[in-house]
Amino acid sequence: MSEGWDVRRAGPEDASRRVLLIPGGLCTTEFFADVMAEPAVADLGLVAAALPGFGGTEAPEDVTMEGYARLMAAFADETGCEVVVGHSLGANVAIEMAASGLFTGPLVLLSPAFSRGDEMRSLAALDAVGRVPGLGIGVWAGMLGLLPRAVTRRLPPERAQALAAAMSGNDPATCRRIVRAYYDYLDRYPSLVPRLCEAGVPVRVVRGDHDEIGLTDGERRGLEGRPHVRLITVPDAGHAVQIDQPEAVARVIAEAASAGVS
């Protein structure tokens, strides 16, 4: 099923606990390399898999969030992963995996968007312009051309070049199609908090203390009121919390794999 995917593995092949890591939009498995190298997760079987369609891989016919949830849930089952970690768009796919009843294990959600208003304004603007006939592909191509420089400025200097290079293989038409489906999904569900909470799975929501993705007061109250949900704020981290503070994120993953939410 995963032929042609961007997949990265770490940890013992006979690990008793296995974890699926799903990178965010436009990202490859390189965005989880730092976490996967941390001692805290050394005894876990780690399987990172980028969403097909990003990083130059072939997109599936169905790029809806529901479609990706089915695809990644099947991959988690195939690889024996009992915990799912998702970042950004990957975290939203993980939410849908649980909400649809396709995955019932613990989740670690790194900077998900629970509503359209939480997302970065620049992405919403790009999606809006991208829907204009005759203009959309050109706008996406221009954005992807500028992306490496923008990424380099916002990431740790020692990792910026490698991460920017990992994002350089994205196809404008594919990205436009996936992001359009993502915003259509957010329009269907004005808030994902009820869907996540009603799934009843153990959840850790992890955000950097200066994350660019928003979280409304109402969303926070809805999450804090559930015993199986924990909100974790990581100091000195932005939207790419797993890159800014890989050790802290690795500890959260290890805790989730060993005990769920306590």
Short mmCIF file of N, CA and C in Angstrom, two decimals, residues 57-157:
data_model
loop_
_atom_site.label_atom_id
_atom_site.label_comp_id
_atom_site.label_asym_id
_atom_site.label_seq_id
_atom_site.Cartn_x
_atom_site.Cartn_y
_atom_site.Cartn_z
N THR A 57 5.77 13.10 -3.72
CA THR A 57 5.15 11.79 -3.85
C THR A 57 3.80 11.91 -4.55
N GLU A 58 3.30 10.79 -5.04
CA GLU A 58 2.05 10.80 -5.78
C GLU A 58 0.87 10.90 -4.83
N ALA A 59 -0.05 11.80 -5.12
CA ALA A 59 -1.23 11.97 -4.28
C ALA A 59 -2.27 10.89 -4.59
N PRO A 60 -3.03 10.48 -3.59
CA PRO A 60 -4.14 9.55 -3.87
C PRO A 60 -5.24 10.28 -4.62
N GLU A 61 -6.15 9.52 -5.20
CA GLU A 61 -7.27 10.15 -5.89
C GLU A 61 -8.14 10.94 -4.93
N ASP A 62 -8.33 10.40 -3.73
CA ASP A 62 -9.15 11.04 -2.71
C ASP A 62 -8.25 11.79 -1.73
N VAL A 63 -8.21 13.10 -1.83
CA VAL A 63 -7.36 13.89 -0.94
C VAL A 63 -8.18 14.61 0.13
N THR A 64 -9.41 14.18 0.33
CA THR A 64 -10.18 14.76 1.43
C THR A 64 -9.57 14.32 2.75
N MET A 65 -9.91 15.02 3.82
CA MET A 65 -9.41 14.63 5.13
C MET A 65 -9.93 13.26 5.52
N GLU A 66 -11.16 12.97 5.15
CA GLU A 66 -11.71 11.65 5.43
C GLU A 66 -10.95 10.57 4.65
N GLY A 67 -10.59 10.89 3.41
CA GLY A 67 -9.83 9.96 2.60
C GLY A 67 -8.45 9.70 3.18
N TYR A 68 -7.78 10.75 3.61
CA TYR A 68 -6.47 10.58 4.23
C TYR A 68 -6.59 9.81 5.55
N ALA A 69 -7.65 10.05 6.31
CA ALA A 69 -7.85 9.33 7.57
C ALA A 69 -7.96 7.83 7.31
N ARG A 70 -8.70 7.45 6.28
CA ARG A 70 -8.82 6.03 5.94
C ARG A 70 -7.47 5.45 5.52
N LEU A 71 -6.74 6.22 4.73
CA LEU A 71 -5.46 5.76 4.21
C LEU A 71 -4.45 5.56 5.34
N MET A 72 -4.35 6.54 6.24
CA MET A 72 -3.37 6.46 7.30
C MET A 72 -3.78 5.47 8.39
N ALA A 73 -5.07 5.31 8.60
CA ALA A 73 -5.53 4.30 9.57
C ALA A 73 -5.18 2.90 9.06
N ALA A 74 -5.35 2.67 7.78
CA ALA A 74 -4.99 1.38 7.20
C ALA A 74 -3.48 1.15 7.31
N PHE A 75 -2.70 2.21 7.11
CA PHE A 75 -1.24 2.09 7.22
C PHE A 75 -0.84 1.82 8.67
N ALA A 76 -1.50 2.47 9.62
CA ALA A 76 -1.22 2.22 11.03
C ALA A 76 -1.50 0.77 11.38
N ASP A 77 -2.59 0.24 10.86
CA ASP A 77 -2.93 -1.16 11.11
C ASP A 77 -1.91 -2.09 10.47
N GLU A 78 -1.51 -1.76 9.26
CA GLU A 78 -0.55 -2.59 8.52
C GLU A 78 0.80 -2.65 9.23
N THR A 79 1.20 -1.53 9.85
CA THR A 79 2.51 -1.46 10.49
C THR A 79 2.45 -1.75 11.99
N GLY A 80 1.28 -2.04 12.50
CA GLY A 80 1.12 -2.37 13.91
C GLY A 80 1.31 -1.21 14.85
N CYS A 81 1.01 -0.01 14.40
CA CYS A 81 1.19 1.18 15.24
C CYS A 81 -0.02 1.37 16.16
N GLU A 82 0.25 1.53 17.44
CA GLU A 82 -0.80 1.66 18.45
C GLU A 82 -0.98 3.08 18.94
N VAL A 83 -0.08 3.96 18.53
CA VAL A 83 -0.14 5.38 18.88
C VAL A 83 0.05 6.17 17.59
N VAL A 84 -0.67 7.27 17.44
CA VAL A 84 -0.48 8.14 16.28
C VAL A 84 -0.08 9.53 16.76
N VAL A 85 0.98 10.04 16.16
CA VAL A 85 1.46 11.40 16.40
C VAL A 85 1.31 12.15 15.09
N GLY A 86 0.64 13.28 15.12
CA GLY A 86 0.49 14.08 13.91
C GLY A 86 0.88 15.52 14.16
N HIS A 87 1.50 16.14 13.16
CA HIS A 87 1.85 17.55 13.26
C HIS A 87 1.04 18.37 12.26
N SER A 88 0.42 19.44 12.73
CA SER A 88 -0.28 20.38 11.87
C SER A 88 -1.36 19.66 11.05
N LEU A 89 -1.27 19.68 9.73
CA LEU A 89 -2.26 18.97 8.91
C LEU A 89 -2.28 17.48 9.25
N GLY A 90 -1.12 16.92 9.56
CA GLY A 90 -1.05 15.53 9.98
C GLY A 90 -1.81 15.29 11.27
N ALA A 91 -1.81 16.29 12.17
CA ALA A 91 -2.58 16.19 13.41
C ALA A 91 -4.08 16.20 13.11
N ASN A 92 -4.48 16.99 12.13
CA ASN A 92 -5.89 17.03 11.76
C ASN A 92 -6.34 15.71 11.13
N VAL A 93 -5.45 15.08 10.38
CA VAL A 93 -5.76 13.75 9.86
C VAL A 93 -5.93 12.77 11.02
N ALA A 94 -5.06 12.88 12.03
CA ALA A 94 -5.17 12.01 13.20
C ALA A 94 -6.49 12.23 13.93
N ILE A 95 -6.93 13.47 14.03
CA ILE A 95 -8.24 13.76 14.65
C ILE A 95 -9.34 13.03 13.91
N GLU A 96 -9.32 13.10 12.59
CA GLU A 96 -10.36 12.45 11.79
C GLU A 96 -10.26 10.92 11.89
N MET A 97 -9.07 10.39 12.01
CA MET A 97 -8.91 8.95 12.20
C MET A 97 -9.67 8.50 13.45
N ALA A 98 -9.52 9.26 14.54
CA ALA A 98 -10.20 8.91 15.79
C ALA A 98 -11.69 9.21 15.71
N ALA A 99 -12.05 10.37 15.17
CA ALA A 99 -13.45 10.78 15.11
C ALA A 99 -14.28 9.84 14.25
N SER A 100 -13.66 9.25 13.24
CA SER A 100 -14.36 8.33 12.35
C SER A 100 -14.38 6.90 12.90
N GLY A 101 -13.74 6.69 14.05
CA GLY A 101 -13.69 5.36 14.63
C GLY A 101 -12.71 4.43 13.95
N LEU A 102 -11.81 4.99 13.14
CA LEU A 102 -10.84 4.18 12.40
C LEU A 102 -9.60 3.85 13.23
N PHE A 103 -9.36 4.63 14.27
CA PHE A 103 -8.21 4.42 15.14
C PHE A 103 -8.64 4.71 16.56
N THR A 104 -8.33 3.81 17.49
CA THR A 104 -8.83 3.96 18.87
C THR A 104 -7.70 4.07 19.89
N GLY A 105 -6.47 4.19 19.43
CA GLY A 105 -5.35 4.31 20.34
C GLY A 105 -5.08 5.76 20.72
N PRO A 106 -4.05 5.98 21.56
CA PRO A 106 -3.69 7.34 21.98
C PRO A 106 -3.23 8.20 20.81
N LEU A 107 -3.52 9.49 20.92
CA LEU A 107 -3.08 10.47 19.94
C LEU A 107 -2.17 11.49 20.61
N VAL A 108 -1.16 11.94 19.88
CA VAL A 108 -0.37 13.10 20.25
C VAL A 108 -0.52 14.09 19.11
N LEU A 109 -1.19 15.18 19.36
CA LEU A 109 -1.50 16.17 18.33
C LEU A 109 -0.59 17.38 18.51
N LEU A 110 0.30 17.58 17.56
CA LEU A 110 1.23 18.71 17.60
C LEU A 110 0.66 19.85 16.75
N SER A 111 0.20 20.87 17.43
CA SER A 111 -0.29 22.09 16.76
C SER A 111 -1.38 21.84 15.72
N PRO A 112 -2.48 21.20 16.10
CA PRO A 112 -3.60 21.06 15.17
C PRO A 112 -4.40 22.37 15.09
N ALA A 113 -5.20 22.52 14.05
CA ALA A 113 -6.16 23.62 13.95
C ALA A 113 -7.54 23.03 14.20
N PHE A 114 -8.22 23.54 15.20
CA PHE A 114 -9.54 23.02 15.54
C PHE A 114 -10.67 23.74 14.80
N SER A 115 -10.33 24.80 14.08
CA SER A 115 -11.34 25.52 13.30
C SER A 115 -10.63 26.34 12.23
N ARG A 116 -11.40 26.80 11.26
CA ARG A 116 -10.83 27.60 10.17
C ARG A 116 -10.09 28.82 10.70
N GLY A 117 -10.69 29.47 11.71
CA GLY A 117 -10.09 30.68 12.24
C GLY A 117 -8.77 30.48 12.95
N ASP A 118 -8.49 29.23 13.36
CA ASP A 118 -7.22 28.94 14.01
C ASP A 118 -6.05 28.94 13.05
N GLU A 119 -6.33 28.66 11.79
CA GLU A 119 -5.25 28.48 10.81
C GLU A 119 -4.54 29.81 10.52
N MET A 120 -3.35 29.68 9.98
CA MET A 120 -2.58 30.86 9.59
C MET A 120 -3.32 31.63 8.51
N ARG A 121 -3.38 32.93 8.66
CA ARG A 121 -4.08 33.75 7.68
C ARG A 121 -3.47 33.64 6.29
N SER A 122 -2.17 33.47 6.25
CA SER A 122 -1.50 33.38 4.95
C SER A 122 -1.96 32.15 4.18
N LEU A 123 -2.21 31.04 4.89
CA LEU A 123 -2.68 29.82 4.21
C LEU A 123 -4.11 30.00 3.71
N ALA A 124 -4.94 30.63 4.52
CA ALA A 124 -6.32 30.89 4.10
C ALA A 124 -6.35 31.79 2.87
N ALA A 125 -5.49 32.80 2.85
CA ALA A 125 -5.43 33.71 1.69
C ALA A 125 -4.95 32.96 0.46
N LEU A 126 -3.96 32.09 0.64
CA LEU A 126 -3.43 31.32 -0.47
C LEU A 126 -4.50 30.39 -1.04
N ASP A 127 -5.27 29.77 -0.16
CA ASP A 127 -6.35 28.90 -0.63
C ASP A 127 -7.39 29.69 -1.40
N ALA A 128 -7.74 30.87 -0.90
CA ALA A 128 -8.76 31.70 -1.56
C ALA A 128 -8.30 32.11 -2.96
N VAL A 129 -7.09 32.59 -3.07
CA VAL A 129 -6.57 33.01 -4.38
C VAL A 129 -6.37 31.79 -5.27
N GLY A 130 -5.98 30.67 -4.65
CA GLY A 130 -5.75 29.46 -5.42
C GLY A 130 -6.99 28.92 -6.09
N ARG A 131 -8.16 29.33 -5.66
CA ARG A 131 -9.41 28.87 -6.26
C ARG A 131 -9.83 29.70 -7.47
N VAL A 132 -9.10 30.79 -7.74
CA VAL A 132 -9.44 31.64 -8.88
C VAL A 132 -9.01 30.97 -10.17
N PRO A 133 -9.93 30.71 -11.09
CA PRO A 133 -9.57 30.04 -12.35
C PRO A 133 -8.50 30.82 -13.11
N GLY A 134 -7.52 30.10 -13.62
CA GLY A 134 -6.46 30.70 -14.40
C GLY A 134 -5.38 31.38 -13.59
N LEU A 135 -5.58 31.49 -12.29
CA LEU A 135 -4.62 32.17 -11.44
C LEU A 135 -4.04 31.26 -10.38
N GLY A 136 -4.83 30.27 -9.93
CA GLY A 136 -4.47 29.46 -8.78
C GLY A 136 -3.15 28.75 -8.87
N ILE A 137 -2.89 28.04 -9.97
CA ILE A 137 -1.65 27.27 -10.09
C ILE A 137 -0.43 28.18 -10.06
N GLY A 138 -0.55 29.32 -10.74
CA GLY A 138 0.58 30.26 -10.75
C GLY A 138 0.89 30.80 -9.37
N VAL A 139 -0.14 31.09 -8.59
CA VAL A 139 0.07 31.59 -7.23
C VAL A 139 0.74 30.53 -6.37
N TRP A 140 0.27 29.29 -6.48
CA TRP A 140 0.88 28.22 -5.70
C TRP A 140 2.33 27.99 -6.12
N ALA A 141 2.60 28.05 -7.42
CA ALA A 141 3.97 27.87 -7.90
C ALA A 141 4.88 28.97 -7.35
N GLY A 142 4.37 30.18 -7.34
CA GLY A 142 5.15 31.29 -6.81
C GLY A 142 5.43 31.13 -5.33
N MET A 143 4.41 30.70 -4.57
CA MET A 143 4.59 30.50 -3.14
C MET A 143 5.61 29.42 -2.85
N LEU A 144 5.51 28.30 -3.57
CA LEU A 144 6.45 27.21 -3.34
C LEU A 144 7.87 27.60 -3.72
N GLY A 145 8.00 28.51 -4.68
CA GLY A 145 9.32 29.00 -5.04
C GLY A 145 9.95 29.84 -3.94
N LEU A 146 9.12 30.55 -3.19
CA LEU A 146 9.61 31.39 -2.09
C LEU A 146 9.74 30.63 -0.78
N LEU A 147 9.14 29.46 -0.71
CA LEU A 147 9.05 28.72 0.55
C LEU A 147 10.40 28.41 1.20
N PRO A 148 11.39 27.92 0.45
CA PRO A 148 12.67 27.60 1.10
C PRO A 148 13.26 28.77 1.87
N ARG A 149 13.21 29.96 1.30
CA ARG A 149 13.77 31.12 1.99
C ARG A 149 12.96 31.45 3.25
N ALA A 150 11.64 31.38 3.14
CA ALA A 150 10.79 31.66 4.30
C ALA A 150 11.01 30.65 5.42
N VAL A 151 11.13 29.37 5.05
CA VAL A 151 11.34 28.31 6.04
C VAL A 151 12.69 28.50 6.73
N THR A 152 13.70 28.84 5.97
CA THR A 152 15.04 29.00 6.52
C THR A 152 15.06 30.05 7.62
N ARG A 153 14.27 31.10 7.49
CA ARG A 153 14.25 32.17 8.48
C ARG A 153 13.55 31.76 9.77
N ARG A 154 12.66 30.76 9.71
CA ARG A 154 11.81 30.45 10.85
C ARG A 154 12.21 29.19 11.61
N LEU A 155 13.25 28.51 11.17
CA LEU A 155 13.64 27.26 11.79
C LEU A 155 15.05 27.36 12.38
N PRO A 156 15.40 26.44 13.29
CA PRO A 156 16.75 26.47 13.87
C PRO A 156 17.81 26.45 12.77
N PRO A 157 18.80 27.32 12.86
CA PRO A 157 19.80 27.45 11.79
C PRO A 157 20.46 26.14 11.39
#
